[in-house]
Coordinates of C-alpha atoms and ligand atoms in Angstrom, one line a residue:
X1 CA 7.5 69.5 16.3
X2 CA 11.0 68.8 14.5
X3 CA 13.6 68.3 17.4
X4 CA 15.6 71.7 17.8
X5 CA 19.6 71.9 17.7
X6 CA 20.2 75.3 17.7
X7 CA 19.0 78.0 20.6
X8 CA 15.6 79.8 19.3
X9 CA 15.2 83.6 18.0
X10 CA 13.3 85.4 20.3
X11 CA 9.8 86.4 19.1
X12 CA 8.7 89.7 17.8
X13 CA 5.6 91.0 20.4
X14 CA 2.5 91.5 18.5
X15 CA -0.3 92.3 21.0
X16 CA -0.1 94.3 24.0
X17 CA -3.7 96.2 24.9
X18 CA -7.0 95.4 25.6
X19 CA -9.1 93.0 23.5
X20 CA -12.2 93.8 24.3
X21 CA -15.4 93.6 22.5
X22 CA -13.4 91.9 19.5
X23 CA -11.1 95.1 19.6
X24 CA -7.4 96.1 20.4
X25 CA -8.1 99.1 23.0
X26 CA -5.6 101.0 25.1
X27 CA -6.7 101.2 28.8
X28 CA -9.0 104.0 29.5
X29 CA -6.2 105.5 31.8
X30 CA -3.6 105.3 29.2
X31 CA -1.8 103.7 31.6
X32 CA 0.7 100.6 30.6
X33 CA 3.1 98.5 32.7
X34 CA 6.4 96.5 32.0
X35 CA 7.1 93.2 31.6
X36 CA 10.0 91.3 32.0
X37 CA 12.5 88.3 30.3
X38 CA 13.4 86.9 33.8
X39 CA 16.6 84.7 32.3
X40 CA 17.9 88.8 31.9
X41 CA 15.9 90.9 33.5
X42 CA 15.3 93.1 30.4
X43 CA 11.9 95.1 29.9
X44 CA 10.4 93.1 26.9
X45 CA 6.9 95.2 26.2
X46 CA 4.6 97.5 28.1
X47 CA 1.1 96.8 28.4
X48 CA -2.1 98.2 28.5
X49 CA -3.0 98.2 32.3
X50 CA -6.8 97.4 32.4
X51 CA -8.3 98.8 35.6
X52 CA -12.0 99.0 37.0
X53 CA -13.1 101.3 33.9
X54 CA -11.4 98.7 31.5
X55 CA -13.0 95.8 33.3
X56 CA -16.1 98.0 33.2
X57 CA -15.8 97.9 29.3
X58 CA -15.3 94.3 28.8
X59 CA -18.2 92.7 31.0
X60 CA -20.8 95.1 29.4
X61 CA -19.5 93.7 25.7
X62 CA -19.5 90.2 27.1
X63 CA -22.9 90.9 28.4
X64 CA -24.4 92.0 25.6
X65 CA -22.8 89.0 23.5
X66 CA -24.1 86.7 25.7
X67 CA -27.6 87.9 26.0
X68 CA -27.8 89.6 22.7
X69 CA -25.4 88.7 20.1
X70 CA -24.9 86.3 17.5
X71 CA -23.2 84.0 20.4
X72 CA -26.6 83.8 22.4
X73 CA -28.1 81.9 19.1
X74 CA -25.8 80.3 17.3
X75 CA -25.7 76.2 17.3
X76 CA -24.0 74.4 19.7
X77 CA -22.7 72.7 17.0
X78 CA -21.3 75.8 15.2
X79 CA -19.8 77.1 18.4
X80 CA -17.4 73.5 18.7
X81 CA -16.3 74.4 14.8
X82 CA -15.1 77.7 16.0
X83 CA -13.6 76.1 18.6
X84 CA -11.7 74.0 16.9
X85 CA -10.9 76.5 14.4
X86 CA -9.1 78.4 17.0
X87 CA -6.9 75.1 17.9
X88 CA -6.1 75.0 14.8
X89 CA -4.5 78.5 14.7
X90 CA -2.8 77.8 18.3
X91 CA -1.1 74.4 16.2
X92 CA -0.5 76.8 13.3
X93 CA 1.2 79.2 15.7
X94 CA 2.5 76.5 18.2
X95 CA 6.6 77.6 17.5
X96 CA 5.6 81.2 17.8
X97 CA 3.1 80.7 20.9
X98 CA 6.1 78.5 22.3
X99 CA 8.7 80.8 22.0
X100 CA 6.5 83.4 23.5
X101 CA 5.8 81.8 26.3
X102 CA 9.4 80.9 27.0
X103 CA 10.4 85.2 26.7
X104 CA 7.8 85.9 29.0
X105 CA 7.7 83.2 31.8
X106 CA 11.6 82.0 31.4
X107 CA 11.0 78.4 30.9
X108 CA 12.8 76.6 28.8
X109 CA 11.9 76.1 24.9
X110 CA 11.8 72.6 25.1
X111 CA 8.8 72.4 27.5
X112 CA 6.8 75.1 26.2
X113 CA 7.3 73.1 22.9
X114 CA 6.3 70.2 23.8
X115 CA 4.0 70.4 27.1
X116 CA 2.4 73.6 27.3
X117 CA 1.6 74.9 23.7
X118 CA -0.1 71.0 22.8
X119 CA -1.6 70.8 26.0
X120 CA -3.2 74.1 24.6
X121 CA -4.0 73.3 21.6
X122 CA -5.9 69.4 23.3
X123 CA -7.3 71.3 25.6
X124 CA -9.3 73.1 22.9
X125 CA -10.0 70.6 20.8
X126 CA -11.3 68.5 23.7
X127 CA -13.7 71.2 25.0
X128 CA -14.8 72.0 20.9
X129 CA -15.9 68.6 21.1
X130 CA -18.1 68.8 24.2
X131 CA -19.9 71.9 22.4
X132 CA -22.7 69.8 21.0
X133 CA -22.7 66.9 23.9
X134 CA -24.6 68.9 26.5
X135 CA -27.9 68.0 27.2
X136 CA -30.1 67.4 30.2
X137 CA -32.0 64.4 31.4
X138 CA -36.2 63.4 31.2
X139 CA -37.1 62.2 34.9
X140 CA -40.0 60.5 36.0
X141 CA -41.5 62.7 38.9
X142 CA -45.0 61.6 40.0
X143 CA -48.1 62.4 38.2
X144 CA -48.9 63.1 35.2
X145 CA -46.2 65.6 34.4
X146 CA -43.5 65.5 32.1
X147 CA -40.1 66.6 33.8
X148 CA -36.7 67.3 31.8
X149 CA -33.7 69.5 32.4
X150 CA -31.4 72.2 30.6
X151 CA -28.3 71.9 31.1
X152 CA -27.7 76.4 30.3
X153 CA -24.7 78.4 30.4
X154 CA -23.8 80.4 33.7
X155 CA -23.3 83.7 31.8
X156 CA -20.6 86.1 31.7
X157 CA -17.5 84.7 33.2
X158 CA -14.2 86.2 35.1
X159 CA -11.2 84.1 34.9
X160 CA -7.9 85.0 36.8
X161 CA -5.3 83.0 36.2
X162 CA -1.5 83.2 37.2
X163 CA 1.7 82.7 35.8
X164 CA 3.0 79.7 35.4
X165 CA 1.4 77.8 32.9
X166 CA 0.2 81.1 31.6
X167 CA -1.4 79.5 28.0
X168 CA -2.7 76.7 29.5
X169 CA -4.3 78.5 32.5
X170 CA -6.1 80.5 29.6
X171 CA -7.1 77.1 27.7
X172 CA -8.5 75.1 30.8
X173 CA -10.7 78.2 31.5
X174 CA -11.5 79.0 28.1
X175 CA -12.0 75.6 26.6
X176 CA -15.4 74.5 29.0
X177 CA -16.6 78.1 29.1
X178 CA -16.8 78.4 25.3
X179 CA -18.2 74.7 25.3
X180 CA -21.2 75.4 27.5
X181 CA -21.8 78.9 25.8
X182 CA -20.5 81.3 28.3
X183 CA -19.0 84.3 27.7
X184 CA -15.3 85.4 29.2
X185 CA -13.2 88.7 30.6
X186 CA -9.8 87.2 31.3
X187 CA -7.4 89.0 33.1
X188 CA -3.8 87.4 32.9
X189 CA -1.2 87.0 35.4
X190 CA 0.8 90.7 35.2
X191 CA 4.1 88.6 34.9
X192 CA 2.8 86.6 31.9
X193 CA 0.2 88.3 30.2
X194 CA 1.7 87.8 26.2
X195 CA 0.6 84.3 25.2
X196 CA -3.3 85.1 26.4
X197 CA -3.3 88.4 24.2
X198 CA -1.7 86.2 21.3
X199 CA -4.7 84.0 21.6
X200 CA -7.0 86.6 21.7
X201 CA -5.8 87.6 18.2
X202 CA -6.3 83.8 17.4
X203 CA -9.7 84.3 18.5
X204 CA -10.5 86.9 16.4
X205 CA -9.2 85.5 13.6
X206 CA -11.0 82.6 14.3
X207 CA -14.0 84.4 13.9
X208 CA -15.4 84.3 17.5
X209 CA -17.8 87.4 17.4
X210 CA -17.0 90.7 19.1
X211 CA -17.8 90.4 23.1
X212 CA -17.5 86.1 23.2
X213 CA -13.8 86.3 24.7
X214 CA -12.2 90.0 26.6
X215 CA -9.0 90.4 27.9
X216 CA -8.1 93.0 30.1
X217 CA -4.6 92.8 31.6
X218 CA -3.5 94.4 34.8
X219 CA -2.9 93.9 38.2
X220 CA -5.5 92.1 40.8
X221 CA -6.0 94.4 43.4
X222 CA -7.3 96.6 40.4
X223 CA -8.4 94.9 37.2
X224 CA -8.8 91.4 39.2
X225 CA -10.6 92.5 42.0
X226 CA -13.2 94.9 40.1
X227 CA -13.8 92.1 37.8
X228 CA -14.7 89.9 40.9
X229 CA -17.0 92.8 42.2
X230 CA -18.7 93.2 38.8
X231 CA -22.3 92.8 39.1
X232 CA -23.0 91.9 35.4
X233 CA -20.6 88.4 36.1
X234 CA -22.0 85.6 37.1
X235 CA -19.0 83.5 38.1
X236 CA -15.5 83.7 38.7
X237 CA -12.9 81.0 38.3
X238 CA -9.9 81.8 40.1
X239 CA -6.2 79.9 39.6
X240 CA -3.8 81.2 41.9
X241 CA -2.9 81.9 45.7
X242 CA -4.8 80.7 48.7
X243 CA -4.3 84.0 50.5
X244 CA -5.6 86.0 47.0
X245 CA -8.7 83.0 47.0
X246 CA -9.9 84.3 50.4
X247 CA -10.2 87.9 49.2
X248 CA -12.5 86.6 46.2
X249 CA -14.2 85.1 48.2
X250 CA -15.2 87.5 50.3
X251 CA -15.6 90.4 47.4
X252 CA -17.6 87.6 45.5
X253 CA -20.1 87.4 48.3
X254 CA -22.0 90.6 48.1
X255 CA -23.2 89.4 44.0
X256 CA -23.8 85.7 45.0
X257 CA -21.1 84.6 42.3
X258 CA -20.3 81.1 42.0
X259 CA -16.4 80.8 42.9
X260 CA -14.1 77.8 41.7
X261 CA -10.5 78.1 42.9
X262 CA -7.6 76.0 41.9
X263 CA -5.2 76.7 44.6
X264 CA -1.5 75.9 46.2
X265 CA -0.2 71.8 47.3
X266 CA 2.2 70.6 49.2
X267 CA 2.3 67.1 47.5
X268 CA 3.4 64.0 49.0
X269 CA 5.3 62.0 46.7
X270 CA 5.9 58.0 48.3
X271 CA 8.4 56.5 46.9
X272 CA 8.3 52.1 48.5
X273 CA 10.7 49.9 48.8
X274 CA 10.0 47.6 47.1
X275 CA 9.9 50.1 43.5
X276 CA 11.8 50.4 40.2
X277 CA 14.4 52.7 42.1
X278 CA 15.7 54.5 39.3
X279 CA 12.1 55.5 37.7
X280 CA 11.3 56.1 40.9
X281 CA 14.2 59.0 41.3
X282 CA 13.7 60.2 37.9
X283 CA 9.8 60.5 38.5
X284 CA 10.8 62.3 41.8
X285 CA 13.2 64.9 40.1
X286 CA 11.0 65.4 37.4
X287 CA 7.8 65.8 40.0
X288 CA 10.1 68.5 41.9
X289 CA 12.1 70.7 39.7
X290 CA 9.7 70.5 36.3
X291 CA 9.0 74.4 35.0
X292 CA 11.6 75.5 37.9
X293 CA 9.3 74.2 40.4
X294 CA 6.5 76.6 40.1
X295 CA 4.0 73.5 39.4
X296 CA 0.5 73.4 41.8
X297 CA 1.4 69.8 41.9
X298 CA 5.4 69.7 42.7
X299 CA 5.7 66.4 44.5
X300 CA 7.7 69.0 47.3
X301 CA 7.5 66.0 50.0
X302 CA 9.2 63.0 48.7
X303 CA 8.8 60.3 51.7
X304 CA 11.7 57.8 50.8
X305 CA 10.8 54.6 52.8
X306 CA 14.3 54.1 55.0
X307 CA 15.6 50.8 53.5
X308 CA 16.3 52.7 50.2
X309 CA 16.5 56.0 51.1
X310 CA 20.1 56.3 51.2
X311 CA 21.1 55.1 47.6
X312 CA 17.9 56.7 46.9
X313 CA 19.5 60.3 47.6
X314 CA 22.7 59.1 46.1
X315 CA 21.0 58.5 42.9
X316 CA 18.9 62.0 43.5
X317 CA 22.3 63.7 43.5
X318 CA 23.9 62.6 40.6
X319 CA 20.7 62.8 38.3
X320 CA 21.0 66.8 39.6
X321 CA 24.3 67.8 39.3
X322 CA 24.1 66.8 35.3
X323 CA 21.0 69.3 35.3
X324 CA 21.5 71.7 32.1
X325 CA 20.1 75.4 34.2
X326 CA 20.5 78.4 32.0
X327 CA 19.1 80.0 28.7
X328 CA 15.8 79.2 27.9
X329 CA 15.9 79.3 24.4
X330 CA 18.6 76.9 24.5
X331 CA 17.1 73.7 23.6
X332 CA 19.6 71.6 25.5
X333 CA 18.5 73.8 29.0
X334 CA 16.2 71.8 31.5
X335 CA 16.1 74.4 33.8
X336 CA 15.1 78.1 33.4
X337 CA 15.1 81.2 35.6
X338 CA 12.4 81.9 38.2
X339 CA 9.3 83.8 36.8
X340 CA 10.3 87.2 38.9
X341 CA 12.3 89.2 41.5
X342 CA 10.0 88.2 44.2
X343 CA 10.1 84.8 43.3
X344 CA 13.9 84.7 43.5
X345 CA 13.5 85.6 46.9
X346 CA 11.1 83.8 47.8
X347 CA 12.6 80.4 47.4
X348 CA 16.5 82.0 48.3
X349 CA 14.7 82.9 52.0
X350 CA 13.2 79.1 52.0
X351 CA 16.8 77.6 51.3
X352 CA 17.8 79.4 54.0
X353 CA 15.0 78.9 56.0
X354 CA 15.4 74.8 55.5
X355 CA 19.5 75.3 56.8
X356 CA 18.6 76.9 59.9
X357 CA 15.7 74.6 60.9
X358 CA 18.6 72.2 60.4
X359 CA 17.8 69.8 57.1
X360 CA 21.0 69.2 55.5
X361 CA 20.8 70.7 52.0
X362 CA 22.9 67.9 50.1
X363 CA 22.9 69.6 46.2
X364 CA 22.4 73.4 45.1
X365 CA 21.5 75.7 47.9
X366 CA 22.1 79.0 46.2
X367 CA 21.3 81.5 43.6
X368 CA 22.8 80.2 39.6
X369 CA 25.0 83.6 38.3
X370 CA 24.1 87.1 38.9
X371 CA 21.7 88.0 36.1
X372 CA 17.8 86.6 35.9
X373 CA 16.3 84.8 38.2
X374 CA 17.9 81.1 38.5
X375 CA 18.5 79.3 41.4
X376 CA 20.0 76.1 41.5
X377 CA 18.2 72.8 42.3
X378 CA 18.2 72.3 45.6
X379 CA 17.6 68.9 47.5
X380 CA 17.5 68.7 51.4
X381 CA 17.6 65.7 53.5
X382 CA 17.1 65.4 56.7
X383 CA 13.6 67.1 56.7
X384 CA 10.7 66.6 59.4
X385 CA 7.5 67.2 58.9
X386 CA 7.5 70.3 60.9
X387 CA 10.1 72.5 59.0
X388 CA 8.8 75.4 57.0
X389 CA 10.2 73.8 54.3
X390 CA 8.1 70.8 54.6
X391 CA 5.0 72.8 55.5
X392 CA 4.7 75.8 52.9
X393 CA 4.5 76.0 49.6
X394 CA 7.9 77.1 48.1
X395 CA 7.2 77.5 44.4
X396 CA 10.7 76.5 43.6
X397 CA 13.6 74.0 42.7
X398 CA 13.9 72.9 46.3
X399 CA 13.0 69.1 46.9
X400 CA 12.6 67.9 51.0
X401 CA 13.8 64.2 51.4
X402 CA 11.4 62.5 54.6
X403 CA 12.1 59.2 55.4
X404 CA 9.3 56.5 56.8
X405 CA 9.1 53.7 57.5
X406 CA 5.5 51.9 57.7
X407 CA 2.6 52.5 55.2
X408 CA 0.0 53.6 57.9
X409 CA 2.4 56.3 59.0
X410 CA 3.3 57.6 55.5
X411 CA -0.3 57.4 55.1
X412 CA -1.0 59.9 58.1
X413 CA 2.2 62.7 57.5
X414 CA 1.0 62.5 53.7
X415 CA -2.1 63.9 55.0
X416 CA -0.7 66.1 57.7
X417 CA -1.1 69.0 55.4
X418 CA -3.9 71.9 54.5
X419 CA -3.4 71.2 51.2
X420 CA -5.0 68.4 49.0
X421 CA -4.0 68.9 45.7
X422 CA -2.0 65.7 44.2
X423 CA 0.1 62.9 45.5
X424 CA 1.7 60.2 44.1
X425 CA 3.1 56.5 45.2
X426 CA 5.6 54.4 43.7
X427 CA 5.9 51.1 44.3
X428 CA 5.2 47.4 42.6
X429 CA 2.7 46.0 44.9
X430 CA -0.1 47.0 43.7
X431 CA -2.1 46.4 46.9
X432 CA 0.2 49.0 48.5
X433 CA -0.2 51.3 45.8
X434 CA -3.9 51.1 45.8
X435 CA -4.6 51.2 49.7
X436 CA -2.0 54.6 49.5
X437 CA -4.3 55.7 46.9
X438 CA -7.3 55.7 48.5
X439 CA -5.6 56.4 51.9
X440 CA -4.7 60.1 50.9
X441 CA -6.9 62.9 50.5
X442 CA -6.0 64.6 47.5
X443 CA -7.6 65.7 44.3
X444 CA -5.1 63.3 41.8
X445 CA -2.9 60.4 43.1
X446 CA -0.3 59.5 40.2
X447 CA 1.2 55.5 40.6
X448 CA 4.4 55.5 39.3
X449 CA 4.1 58.2 37.2
X450 CA 3.9 62.3 38.2
X451 CA 2.4 65.2 36.3
X452 CA 0.7 63.4 33.9
X453 CA -2.1 65.9 33.1
X454 CA -4.6 64.6 30.3
X455 CA -7.3 66.8 29.4
X456 CA -10.0 64.0 29.8
X457 CA -8.9 63.6 33.6
X458 CA -10.7 66.1 36.2
X459 CA -8.2 67.9 38.3
X460 CA -8.5 70.0 41.2
X461 CA -8.2 70.7 45.4
X462 CA -9.3 68.9 48.1
X463 CA -9.1 70.8 51.8
X464 CA -7.3 73.9 51.1
X465 CA -6.5 73.1 47.5
X466 CA -9.6 74.1 45.8
X467 CA -13.2 74.7 45.0
X468 CA -14.4 72.4 42.1
X469 CA -12.7 71.1 39.2
X470 CA -11.4 71.5 36.2
X471 CA -10.7 69.5 32.9
X472 CA -12.9 66.3 31.5
X473 CA -16.4 66.7 32.0
X474 CA -16.6 67.7 35.8
X475 CA -14.7 71.1 34.2
X476 CA -18.0 71.7 32.5
X477 CA -20.3 71.8 35.3
X478 CA -18.7 75.2 36.6
X479 CA -19.8 76.9 33.7
X480 CA -23.6 75.1 33.6
X481 CA -26.8 76.4 35.4
X482 CA -29.4 73.1 35.4
X483 CA -32.6 74.1 34.8
X484 CA -35.7 72.0 35.6
X485 CA -39.1 72.3 32.9
X486 CA -42.3 70.4 34.1
X487 CA -44.8 69.9 32.2
X488 CA -48.4 69.1 33.0
X489 CA -49.5 66.8 30.8
X490 CA -53.2 67.3 29.7
Ligands
NAD501 P1 -1.3 84.9 42.8 O1 -3.1 84.9 43.5 O2 -0.9 86.1 43.8 O3 -2.0 85.6 41.4 C1 -2.9 84.7 40.4 C2 -3.7 86.1 39.9 O4 -4.6 86.7 41.0 C3 -3.2 86.9 39.2 O5 -3.4 86.9 37.8 C4 -3.2 88.4 40.1 O6 -3.4 89.3 39.3 C5 -4.3 88.3 40.9 N1 -4.9 88.5 41.7 C6 -4.0 89.0 43.0 N2 -4.8 89.7 43.9 C7 -6.5 89.4 43.3 C8 -7.3 90.1 43.8 N3 -7.4 91.0 45.2 N4 -8.5 90.2 43.1 C9 -8.4 89.6 42.1 N5 -7.3 88.7 41.7 C10 -6.7 89.2 42.4 O7 -0.7 83.6 42.7 P2 0.5 83.6 41.6 O8 1.4 84.0 42.2 O9 0.3 83.9 40.3 O10 0.5 81.6 41.2 C11 0.8 81.0 42.4 C12 -0.1 80.6 43.1 O11 -1.0 79.6 41.7 C13 0.4 78.6 43.7 O12 0.1 79.2 45.1 C14 0.3 78.1 43.1 O13 0.2 76.7 43.6 C15 -1.4 78.1 42.4 N6 -1.8 77.1 41.3 C16 -2.7 76.3 41.2 C17 -3.0 75.7 40.2 C18 -4.1 75.1 40.4 O14 -4.6 74.5 39.0 N7 -4.4 74.3 41.4 C19 -2.7 75.9 38.9 C20 -1.3 76.4 38.3 C21 -1.2 77.5 39.7

């Protein structure tokens, strides 16, 4: 994409209904809900508010497409071609999709153009390539038998996603499900339904048969819960809060649904004294403040070795003081607003907790302006492991700096959390880097980098950060059943 010099115009909103069985329809109740632009708090659209009745219609369509429709007999290679066509249409509309994402979520246009939408396209292309490469084994079992396995799609999948990377979370879920041959009912987050709905329109234009992809916007306890409980849904893939995952796990139990969860984190980012200091400062700053701190992987516990602590913090503060916070449609803006009022309040509450608990706020520490959900990028030093800002996922632009002096000590402290999503280590010493990478219990460890998200690398959480993996070949497993076929040879 060309470099932008001027603010981008706000996009027109084209899709606001439910997309069910290849058609755009209102919610059966006729109800709608508002979605806002977080930078101005203005209502930008009224979206169909799906509930149990709409979910039932969508699941029925998905079941029909899976069992009997053209999808059920389509060649795997043809499925891959359709997916590739979808990715091409997304690529053609990339500028529009990026602007729509910025409008609904508030993230800076430079991020939605450079990260979100290109990663969406890459994800769908990557999984398009997998569609005709999913196959079983032949297994030498004892006796006069032929044994082989088939990898079959799990069926109808319910997919429930959060608001922090709306289009990308949809792509991470659609890609492997479609490649495996499943059909989909997706419920986007109520804060950010717009790009997911647009992606459904592009799937329509690409030629996906009716019922293969259905999108029902609505709220979690109504539409989301109905999807989880529906007896005709075979699997739920969920990204969001651990507390929501517990409800989903309980709701899914009755129907023995398979569940995969991508949940929260409190990721340790460990900086050793021998590191390239400025690279680590830049990486740590990016690793926390990217996407307004609204990343499940945010490096929110920054452990800095005592020998370099003071200089490191000075450089962090200098970097932070020039961060450009403001209109997300301005290509110069580096930080936009938090996604909604509830998140703004939560982040400000945690800033108060940091101050009350005795940490020192050395940068930011308050709301930015009085319109829109902006928070100044905030840095706390002198943070202790048991403070609330060091324990809980804040999901906002609040960095906690902790001091350490020894490798074993920092490994133990890094693991002293119920979460296990991501971590990073900054050092020039390859032995220390790999020792720590092996010791830290998390699904991803970055060494001398942060938030590198290639679609081919598996991603997910240890401990309370999730169940299962997304992305890469591992991401396909969630959408496949393995069948053994055993033949008596005569
Ligand atoms: P959330 O759990 O509140 O909502 C996520 C989705 O679940 C929304 O679509 C919501 O409507 C739906 N939902 C809510 N209640 C439900 C219910 N009872 N039944 C079914 N669905 C229900 O989470 P959020 O605040 O939107 O997202 C932030 C969280 O997501 C953070 O904890 C973050 O770390 C996590 N996250 C994790 C990853 C990852 O890959 N590990 C990625 C992004 C975000």
